[in-house]
Coordinates of C-alpha atoms in Angstrom, one line a residue:
X1 CA -24.8 -79.8 -93.6
X2 CA -24.0 -77.6 -90.6
X3 CA -22.4 -74.1 -90.8
X4 CA -19.4 -73.5 -88.5
X5 CA -17.8 -70.1 -88.0
X6 CA -14.3 -70.4 -86.6
X7 CA -12.7 -67.4 -84.8
X8 CA -8.9 -66.6 -84.8
X9 CA -8.7 -64.3 -81.8
X10 CA -5.0 -63.4 -82.4
X11 CA -4.1 -60.1 -80.9
X12 CA -0.4 -59.9 -82.0
X13 CA -1.0 -57.9 -85.2
X14 CA 1.0 -60.3 -87.4
X15 CA -0.3 -63.3 -89.3
X16 CA 0.2 -66.9 -88.3
X17 CA -1.9 -69.9 -89.2
X18 CA -2.7 -71.5 -85.8
X19 CA -2.7 -75.2 -86.7
X20 CA -6.1 -75.9 -85.0
X21 CA -7.8 -73.8 -87.7
X22 CA -6.8 -75.8 -90.8
X23 CA -7.1 -79.1 -88.9
X24 CA -10.6 -78.4 -87.8
X25 CA -11.6 -76.8 -91.2
X26 CA -10.3 -79.8 -93.0
X27 CA -12.1 -82.3 -90.7
X28 CA -15.4 -80.4 -91.0
X29 CA -15.2 -79.9 -94.8
X30 CA -14.3 -83.6 -95.3
X31 CA -17.7 -84.3 -93.8
X32 CA -19.4 -81.8 -96.1
X33 CA -20.0 -79.0 -93.5
X34 CA -19.6 -75.4 -94.4
X35 CA -16.8 -73.5 -92.7
X36 CA -15.8 -69.8 -92.5
X37 CA -13.1 -68.1 -90.6
X38 CA -13.3 -64.7 -88.8
X39 CA -9.7 -63.6 -88.3
X40 CA -9.1 -60.8 -85.7
X41 CA -5.4 -60.4 -86.6
X42 CA -5.3 -57.1 -88.5
X43 CA -7.9 -55.0 -86.7
X44 CA -6.3 -51.9 -85.3
X45 CA -8.8 -51.7 -82.4
X46 CA -7.9 -55.3 -81.4
X47 CA -4.2 -55.8 -81.8
X48 CA -1.0 -55.2 -79.8
X49 CA 1.9 -55.1 -82.2
X50 CA 4.1 -57.9 -81.0
X51 CA 6.4 -57.6 -84.0
X52 CA 7.4 -54.0 -83.3
X53 CA 7.8 -54.8 -79.6
X54 CA 10.2 -57.7 -80.2
X55 CA 12.0 -56.1 -83.1
X56 CA 12.9 -53.2 -80.7
X57 CA 14.1 -55.8 -78.2
X58 CA 16.4 -57.3 -80.9
X59 CA 14.6 -60.6 -80.7
X60 CA 13.7 -60.2 -84.4
X61 CA 15.7 -58.8 -87.2
X62 CA 14.0 -55.7 -88.8
X63 CA 11.9 -56.3 -91.9
X64 CA 9.4 -54.5 -94.1
X65 CA 6.6 -56.7 -92.9
X66 CA 4.0 -53.9 -92.6
X67 CA 4.3 -53.1 -96.2
X68 CA 3.0 -56.6 -97.1
X69 CA -0.2 -56.3 -95.0
X70 CA -3.0 -53.8 -94.5
X71 CA -4.6 -53.2 -91.1
X72 CA -8.3 -52.6 -90.8
X73 CA -9.8 -49.4 -89.5
X74 CA -13.3 -51.0 -89.1
X75 CA -14.7 -51.8 -85.7
X76 CA -13.9 -55.5 -85.0
X77 CA -17.2 -56.0 -83.2
X78 CA -19.2 -54.4 -86.0
X79 CA -17.5 -56.6 -88.6
X80 CA -17.9 -59.7 -86.5
X81 CA -21.6 -59.1 -86.0
X82 CA -22.0 -58.6 -89.8
X83 CA -20.3 -61.9 -90.5
X84 CA -22.4 -63.7 -87.9
X85 CA -25.6 -62.2 -89.4
X86 CA -24.8 -63.0 -93.0
X87 CA -23.3 -66.5 -92.4
X88 CA -25.9 -67.5 -89.8
X89 CA -23.7 -70.2 -88.2
X90 CA -25.0 -73.2 -86.3
X91 CA -21.7 -73.2 -84.3
X92 CA -19.2 -70.6 -83.4
X93 CA -15.9 -72.3 -82.4
X94 CA -12.5 -71.1 -81.3
X95 CA -9.5 -72.3 -79.2
X96 CA -8.3 -75.9 -79.7
X97 CA -5.4 -78.2 -79.2
X98 CA -2.7 -79.2 -81.7
X99 CA 1.0 -79.2 -81.6
X100 CA 0.8 -75.4 -81.7
X101 CA 0.5 -74.7 -78.0
X102 CA 3.7 -73.0 -76.9
X103 CA 3.4 -69.3 -76.8
X104 CA 1.5 -67.5 -79.6
X105 CA -1.7 -66.9 -77.7
X106 CA -3.0 -70.5 -77.7
X107 CA -3.5 -70.5 -73.9
X108 CA -5.3 -67.1 -73.7
X109 CA -7.3 -67.1 -76.9
X110 CA -10.2 -68.7 -75.2
X111 CA -10.5 -65.6 -73.1
X112 CA -10.3 -63.3 -76.1
X113 CA -12.9 -65.3 -78.0
X114 CA -15.2 -65.2 -75.1
X115 CA -14.8 -61.4 -74.9
X116 CA -15.7 -61.0 -78.6
X117 CA -18.8 -63.3 -78.7
X118 CA -20.1 -61.6 -75.5
X119 CA -20.6 -58.4 -77.6
X120 CA -23.1 -59.9 -80.0
X121 CA -26.4 -61.7 -80.0
X122 CA -26.6 -65.0 -81.8
X123 CA -28.5 -68.3 -81.6
X124 CA -25.4 -70.2 -82.7
X125 CA -24.0 -72.7 -80.2
X126 CA -20.8 -71.1 -78.8
X127 CA -18.1 -73.8 -78.3
X128 CA -14.5 -73.6 -77.3
X129 CA -11.7 -76.0 -76.5
X130 CA -8.0 -75.9 -75.9
X131 CA -5.7 -75.8 -72.9
X132 CA -7.8 -74.2 -70.2
X133 CA -10.8 -76.4 -70.3
X134 CA -8.5 -79.5 -70.6
X135 CA -6.7 -78.4 -67.4
X136 CA -9.5 -77.0 -65.4
X137 CA -13.0 -77.7 -66.7
X138 CA -14.9 -76.3 -63.8
X139 CA -12.9 -73.1 -63.8
X140 CA -13.3 -72.6 -67.5
X141 CA -17.1 -72.7 -67.1
X142 CA -17.1 -70.1 -64.4
X143 CA -14.6 -67.8 -66.1
X144 CA -16.1 -67.7 -69.5
X145 CA -19.9 -67.3 -69.2
X146 CA -20.5 -66.6 -72.9
X147 CA -19.5 -70.1 -73.9
X148 CA -22.2 -72.8 -74.1
X149 CA -20.1 -75.9 -74.4
X150 CA -16.4 -76.7 -73.9
X151 CA -14.3 -79.5 -75.4
X152 CA -11.4 -81.0 -73.5
X153 CA -8.5 -82.7 -75.3
X154 CA -8.2 -82.9 -79.1
X155 CA -11.4 -81.6 -80.7
X156 CA -11.3 -82.2 -84.5
X157 CA -13.4 -85.4 -84.3
X158 CA -15.5 -84.2 -81.4
X159 CA -16.5 -81.0 -83.2
X160 CA -17.2 -83.0 -86.3
X161 CA -19.5 -85.3 -84.3
X162 CA -21.3 -82.3 -82.8
X163 CA -21.8 -80.8 -86.3
X164 CA -23.3 -84.1 -87.5
X165 CA -25.7 -84.2 -84.6
X166 CA -26.8 -80.6 -85.1
X167 CA -27.3 -81.2 -88.8
X168 CA -29.6 -84.1 -87.9
X169 CA -31.2 -82.1 -85.0
X170 CA -30.0 -84.6 -82.4
X171 CA -29.0 -84.1 -78.8
X172 CA -25.2 -83.3 -78.5
X173 CA -24.8 -83.5 -74.7
X174 CA -23.8 -87.2 -74.8
X175 CA -20.7 -86.5 -76.9
X176 CA -17.4 -87.6 -75.2
X177 CA -15.0 -84.8 -74.2
X178 CA -17.8 -82.3 -73.7
X179 CA -18.4 -79.9 -70.8
X180 CA -21.8 -78.3 -70.3
X181 CA -24.2 -77.1 -67.7
X182 CA -27.6 -78.6 -66.8
X183 CA -29.7 -76.8 -64.1
X184 CA -26.7 -74.7 -63.2
X185 CA -24.6 -77.8 -62.5
X186 CA -21.5 -78.5 -64.5
X187 CA -21.5 -81.8 -66.5
X188 CA -18.2 -83.3 -67.5
X189 CA -18.5 -86.1 -70.0
X190 CA -16.2 -89.1 -70.3
X191 CA -12.9 -88.2 -72.1
X192 CA -12.8 -89.0 -75.8
X193 CA -10.1 -91.3 -77.2
X194 CA -6.8 -89.8 -78.2
X195 CA -6.4 -89.4 -82.0
X196 CA -3.9 -92.2 -82.5
X197 CA -3.9 -92.0 -86.3
X198 CA -3.4 -88.4 -87.4
X199 CA -4.3 -89.2 -91.0
X200 CA -7.8 -89.8 -89.7
X201 CA -8.3 -86.1 -89.3
X202 CA -8.3 -85.4 -93.0
X203 CA -6.2 -83.0 -95.1
X204 CA -5.7 -79.7 -93.3
X205 CA -7.4 -76.8 -95.1
X206 CA -5.5 -73.6 -95.2
X207 CA -7.8 -72.0 -97.8
X208 CA -9.9 -70.4 -95.0
X209 CA -7.1 -67.8 -94.3
X210 CA -6.8 -64.4 -96.0
X211 CA -3.8 -64.4 -98.3
X212 CA -1.9 -61.7 -96.3
X213 CA -1.8 -64.1 -93.3
X214 CA 0.8 -66.2 -95.2
X215 CA 3.4 -63.4 -95.1
X216 CA 5.9 -64.1 -92.3
X217 CA 9.0 -62.2 -91.0
X218 CA 12.0 -64.5 -90.8
X219 CA 15.6 -63.6 -90.3
X220 CA 15.3 -60.1 -91.8
X221 CA 13.1 -61.3 -94.8
X222 CA 9.4 -61.5 -95.4
X223 CA 8.5 -65.0 -96.7
X224 CA 5.3 -66.9 -97.6
X225 CA 4.9 -69.3 -94.7
X226 CA 2.5 -71.5 -92.7
X227 CA 2.6 -73.1 -89.3
X228 CA 2.6 -76.8 -89.8
X229 CA 2.5 -80.0 -87.8
X230 CA 3.8 -83.5 -88.7
X231 CA 3.1 -84.9 -85.2
X232 CA 1.6 -84.5 -81.8
X233 CA 2.8 -85.2 -78.3
X234 CA 6.1 -84.9 -76.4
X235 CA 8.1 -87.6 -74.6
X236 CA 9.1 -85.1 -71.9
X237 CA 7.2 -83.8 -68.9
X238 CA 8.7 -80.3 -68.1
X239 CA 7.1 -78.8 -65.0
X240 CA 6.2 -75.5 -66.7
X241 CA 4.9 -76.9 -70.0
X242 CA 1.2 -77.1 -71.1
X243 CA 1.9 -80.4 -72.8
X244 CA 1.8 -82.0 -69.4
X245 CA -1.9 -81.0 -69.0
X246 CA -2.7 -82.9 -72.3
X247 CA -0.6 -85.9 -71.1
X248 CA -2.6 -86.0 -67.8
X249 CA -6.0 -85.7 -69.6
X250 CA -5.2 -88.8 -71.6
X251 CA -3.7 -90.7 -68.7
X252 CA 0.0 -90.4 -69.4
X253 CA 1.2 -89.5 -65.9
X254 CA 4.0 -92.0 -65.2
X255 CA 7.3 -90.2 -65.4
X256 CA 10.9 -91.5 -65.3
X257 CA 13.6 -90.0 -63.2
X258 CA 15.0 -88.4 -66.3
X259 CA 11.8 -86.5 -66.9
X260 CA 10.3 -88.6 -69.7
X261 CA 7.0 -90.4 -70.1
X262 CA 7.2 -94.1 -69.3
X263 CA 4.8 -95.0 -72.1
X264 CA 5.9 -92.3 -74.6
X265 CA 5.4 -94.3 -77.8
X266 CA 1.7 -94.5 -77.2
X267 CA 1.5 -90.8 -76.8
X268 CA 3.7 -89.7 -79.7
X269 CA 1.8 -89.8 -83.0
X270 CA 2.5 -88.6 -86.5
X271 CA 1.0 -88.3 -89.9
X272 CA 2.3 -90.7 -92.6
X273 CA 5.2 -89.4 -94.8
X274 CA 3.0 -89.6 -97.9
X275 CA 0.3 -87.5 -96.2
X276 CA 2.8 -84.9 -95.0
X277 CA 4.4 -84.6 -98.4
X278 CA 1.1 -84.1 -100.2
X279 CA 0.1 -81.4 -97.8
X280 CA 3.5 -79.6 -98.2
X281 CA 3.4 -79.9 -102.0
X282 CA -0.2 -78.6 -102.1
X283 CA 0.7 -75.6 -99.9
X284 CA 3.7 -74.9 -102.0
X285 CA 2.0 -75.1 -105.3
X286 CA -1.4 -73.6 -104.4
X287 CA -0.4 -70.9 -102.0
X288 CA 3.3 -70.4 -102.9
X289 CA 4.4 -71.4 -99.4
X290 CA 8.2 -71.7 -99.2
X291 CA 8.7 -71.6 -95.4
X292 CA 7.2 -74.3 -93.1
X293 CA 7.3 -73.3 -89.4
X294 CA 7.0 -76.8 -87.8
X295 CA 5.3 -76.5 -84.4
X296 CA 6.0 -80.1 -83.4
X297 CA 6.9 -80.1 -79.7
X298 CA 10.1 -82.1 -80.2
X299 CA 10.9 -82.8 -83.9
X300 CA 13.6 -85.4 -83.4
X301 CA 11.4 -87.7 -81.3
X302 CA 9.1 -88.1 -84.4
X303 CA 9.3 -91.7 -85.8
X304 CA 12.7 -91.8 -87.5
X305 CA 11.5 -94.2 -90.3
X306 CA 8.8 -91.8 -91.3
X307 CA 11.2 -88.8 -91.3
X308 CA 13.6 -90.7 -93.5
X309 CA 10.8 -91.5 -95.9
X310 CA 9.7 -87.9 -96.0
X311 CA 13.2 -86.7 -96.6
X312 CA 13.4 -88.9 -99.7
X313 CA 10.1 -87.6 -101.0
X314 CA 11.1 -84.0 -100.5
X315 CA 14.5 -84.4 -102.1
X316 CA 13.1 -86.2 -105.2
X317 CA 10.4 -83.5 -105.6
X318 CA 12.7 -80.6 -106.2
X319 CA 10.3 -78.4 -104.2
X320 CA 11.9 -75.1 -103.2
X321 CA 11.0 -75.1 -99.5
X322 CA 12.6 -75.0 -96.2
X323 CA 11.7 -75.9 -92.6
X324 CA 12.1 -74.4 -89.1
X325 CA 11.8 -76.9 -86.3
X326 CA 12.0 -77.2 -82.5
X327 CA 13.8 -79.9 -80.7
X328 CA 16.0 -80.6 -77.6
X329 CA 19.8 -80.7 -77.4
X330 CA 19.7 -84.4 -76.5
X331 CA 18.6 -85.3 -80.1
X332 CA 21.4 -83.3 -81.9
X333 CA 24.2 -85.5 -83.3
X334 CA 25.9 -86.1 -86.6
X335 CA 23.3 -88.5 -87.8
X336 CA 20.3 -86.3 -86.9
X337 CA 22.0 -83.3 -88.5
X338 CA 22.3 -85.2 -91.8
X339 CA 18.6 -86.0 -91.6
X340 CA 17.7 -82.4 -90.9
X341 CA 19.7 -81.3 -93.9
X342 CA 17.9 -83.8 -96.1
X343 CA 14.6 -82.4 -94.8
X344 CA 15.7 -78.9 -95.8
X345 CA 15.7 -77.6 -92.3
X346 CA 17.0 -74.0 -92.2
X347 CA 16.6 -73.3 -88.5
X348 CA 16.4 -75.1 -85.2
X349 CA 15.0 -73.7 -82.0
X350 CA 16.0 -75.2 -78.6
X351 CA 15.0 -74.5 -75.1
X352 CA 17.8 -73.3 -72.8
X353 CA 15.2 -71.8 -70.4
X354 CA 17.8 -71.0 -67.7
X355 CA 21.6 -71.6 -67.6
X356 CA 21.6 -73.2 -64.1
X357 CA 21.8 -77.0 -64.6
X358 CA 20.7 -77.7 -61.0
X359 CA 17.7 -75.3 -61.3
X360 CA 16.6 -76.9 -64.5
X361 CA 16.7 -80.3 -62.9
X362 CA 15.1 -79.4 -59.6
X363 CA 12.5 -76.9 -60.7
X364 CA 11.8 -77.5 -64.5
X365 CA 12.3 -81.3 -64.7
X366 CA 14.8 -80.8 -67.6
X367 CA 18.0 -82.8 -67.6
X368 CA 20.3 -81.9 -70.5
X369 CA 23.9 -81.1 -69.3
X370 CA 25.6 -77.8 -70.2
X371 CA 28.1 -79.6 -72.4
X372 CA 25.3 -81.3 -74.3
X373 CA 23.7 -78.0 -75.0
X374 CA 27.0 -76.4 -76.1
X375 CA 27.8 -79.4 -78.3
X376 CA 24.3 -79.2 -80.0
X377 CA 24.7 -75.5 -80.8
X378 CA 28.2 -76.1 -82.1
X379 CA 27.2 -79.1 -84.3
X380 CA 24.4 -77.1 -85.9
X381 CA 26.6 -74.1 -86.5
X382 CA 29.2 -76.3 -88.3
X383 CA 26.4 -77.7 -90.4
X384 CA 25.2 -74.3 -91.5
X385 CA 21.8 -74.6 -89.7
X386 CA 20.6 -71.5 -87.9
X387 CA 20.1 -71.8 -84.2
X388 CA 17.6 -70.0 -81.9
X389 CA 17.9 -70.2 -78.1
X390 CA 14.7 -70.1 -76.1
X391 CA 15.0 -68.5 -72.7
X392 CA 12.6 -67.8 -69.8
X393 CA 12.7 -65.0 -67.3
X394 CA 10.5 -64.6 -64.2
X395 CA 10.4 -68.2 -63.2
X396 CA 9.4 -68.9 -59.6
X397 CA 12.5 -68.7 -57.4
X398 CA 14.6 -67.3 -60.2
X399 CA 16.9 -64.4 -59.2
X400 CA 18.5 -61.5 -61.2
X401 CA 21.9 -63.2 -60.9
X402 CA 20.4 -66.3 -62.6
X403 CA 19.1 -64.2 -65.5
X404 CA 22.6 -62.6 -65.9
X405 CA 24.1 -66.1 -65.9
X406 CA 21.7 -67.2 -68.6
X407 CA 22.8 -64.2 -70.7
X408 CA 26.4 -65.2 -70.2
X409 CA 25.6 -68.8 -71.3
X410 CA 23.9 -67.5 -74.4
X411 CA 27.1 -65.5 -75.2
X412 CA 29.0 -68.8 -75.1
X413 CA 26.4 -70.5 -77.4
X414 CA 26.4 -67.6 -79.9
X415 CA 22.9 -68.3 -81.2
X416 CA 21.8 -66.8 -84.5
X417 CA 18.5 -65.7 -82.8
X418 CA 17.5 -65.2 -79.2
X419 CA 14.0 -65.6 -77.9
X420 CA 13.1 -64.4 -74.4
X421 CA 9.7 -65.3 -72.8
X422 CA 8.2 -64.2 -69.6
X423 CA 7.2 -67.2 -67.4
X424 CA 3.5 -67.8 -67.7
X425 CA 1.6 -69.7 -65.0
X426 CA -0.3 -72.2 -67.1
X427 CA -3.2 -74.1 -65.4
X428 CA -2.5 -77.7 -64.7
X429 CA 1.3 -77.5 -64.7
X430 CA 3.4 -78.3 -61.6
X431 CA 5.1 -74.9 -61.8
X432 CA 1.7 -73.1 -61.8
X433 CA 1.0 -74.8 -58.4
X434 CA 4.5 -73.9 -57.1
X435 CA 4.2 -70.3 -58.3
X436 CA 0.8 -69.9 -56.7
X437 CA 1.9 -71.5 -53.4
X438 CA 4.8 -69.1 -53.0
X439 CA 2.7 -66.0 -53.9
X440 CA 4.2 -65.1 -57.3
X441 CA 0.9 -65.4 -59.1
X442 CA -2.8 -65.7 -58.3
X443 CA -4.8 -68.9 -58.6
X444 CA -5.8 -67.7 -62.1
X445 CA -4.3 -65.0 -64.3
X446 CA -6.1 -63.2 -67.1
X447 CA -4.3 -61.7 -70.2
X448 CA -1.3 -64.0 -69.9
X449 CA 1.1 -63.4 -72.8
X450 CA 4.7 -64.7 -72.5
X451 CA 6.0 -62.1 -75.0
X452 CA 4.2 -58.9 -74.2
X453 CA 3.8 -58.8 -70.4
X454 CA 4.5 -60.4 -67.1
X455 CA 1.9 -60.6 -64.4
X456 CA 4.2 -61.7 -61.6
X457 CA 4.1 -60.5 -58.0
X458 CA 7.5 -62.0 -57.2
X459 CA 9.5 -60.6 -54.3
X460 CA 12.8 -61.8 -55.8
X461 CA 12.5 -59.8 -59.1
X462 CA 9.8 -57.3 -59.8
X463 CA 7.9 -56.5 -63.0
X464 CA 10.0 -53.5 -64.0
X465 CA 13.3 -55.4 -63.7
X466 CA 11.8 -58.3 -65.7
X467 CA 10.7 -55.8 -68.4
X468 CA 14.2 -54.4 -68.4
X469 CA 15.8 -57.8 -69.1
X470 CA 13.1 -58.6 -71.7
X471 CA 14.1 -55.4 -73.5
X472 CA 17.8 -55.8 -73.2
X473 CA 18.5 -59.6 -73.0
X474 CA 19.5 -60.0 -76.7
X475 CA 21.5 -56.8 -76.6
X476 CA 23.6 -58.0 -73.6
X477 CA 24.2 -61.4 -75.3
X478 CA 25.5 -59.7 -78.4
X479 CA 27.3 -56.6 -76.9
X480 CA 28.3 -57.8 -73.5
X481 CA 27.4 -56.9 -69.9
X482 CA 30.0 -54.2 -69.4
X483 CA 27.4 -51.4 -69.3
X484 CA 24.7 -53.3 -67.4
X485 CA 24.5 -51.2 -64.3
X486 CA 24.4 -47.9 -66.1
X487 CA 21.8 -49.1 -68.6
X488 CA 19.7 -50.5 -65.8
X489 CA 20.0 -47.4 -63.7
X490 CA 18.9 -45.2 -66.7
X491 CA 16.0 -47.5 -67.5
X492 CA 14.6 -47.7 -64.0
X493 CA 14.8 -43.9 -63.5
X494 CA 12.5 -43.5 -66.4

């Protein structure tokens, strides 16, 4: 039996259950290994309070969230060192792939974990995976010197194999998917196979989290919630999205003229309905989870037969739960809405990104027409399902007028919630290359966070102006643009 210490390097100061943690904990425990989690979330000397920031921006409705959690005054480094000394892990692991890859620190957490482990002494093997080593293995080795081994691609089964070998005192350097150094030369092993049967991973284990992590602000309330995945993969290949780096790693690079994978069915995978229902029921009954924040990249491309079966199981159970999902406007119609209602979906998030249809096609590889987007928002509203619009500011070649047009388009859509993200130049994406080539961003950017900061050097729209629109985007959607110039003038003076 090996001992594995997982790190949650979250710096946002509010709890979320990054899906890679329960998936890896479950896979390791199923093979009789010992697992412990060190969660950085509530340390005052570590966090930047994203919840306060985005509540002030009107992205979130105000809640009493901070009365449900307690922040730690202790030094995070001291506490981490104590845990390492007492648990004496064979492996320290953090940062990994799952469906949970779209903007809550998944990209940058490898950097934060490297920073933390660099402050202690340990004989444990320090291993990290996730988006960055998948996209740029050589770069990851050079940027993060405190890490002994990296895993590209999905890592539940790879880490389990490594743990087995360590337990048997065997060499681990022949494991597929691994990156390591020998005589100062980077060794990149053959890619591991994609996990085609998600039930193979084993039941996800959420017991590693502190109880307060399960509290979640949602639409003005504080609920018991988890992040959850039914599936992995996306049929689309948007030019800015980190999903494309995973597609490329597993050889899914042929794209249609409409921006979809040519062999999408082989890339899209899901758990069985029975497995999903058992996990949901266990989480509801054991941890009183009522709200399931589904992180699946595009919910309505999940196998329809499985979703229908799952809806029947949920409806017969009488479980008092509800779901939030993400999907694309193309999938919203009367039939899919009936399915969503049977699945107890309370809210749907959809990417608008920018209002310009031609810009979306030419720069983002996204093809939904304006009318399709408007129809989708209207159909969901009529069905009583809450709608969240996802918007991006600071894209390469985006102008201030385009941001204003996106605000106007949101006003037409009348979303219940509005999310605004700074464009982040993710390694391995086409838009990262474009942004680098035009000088908006460096070859590599540290401290990337699409909610808290922009690191752009754009000549079209500077940081201060982007910060202004981040702060006021939702306000202008709800209250109109009549006072735009005065509010902007006052903001930039300060």
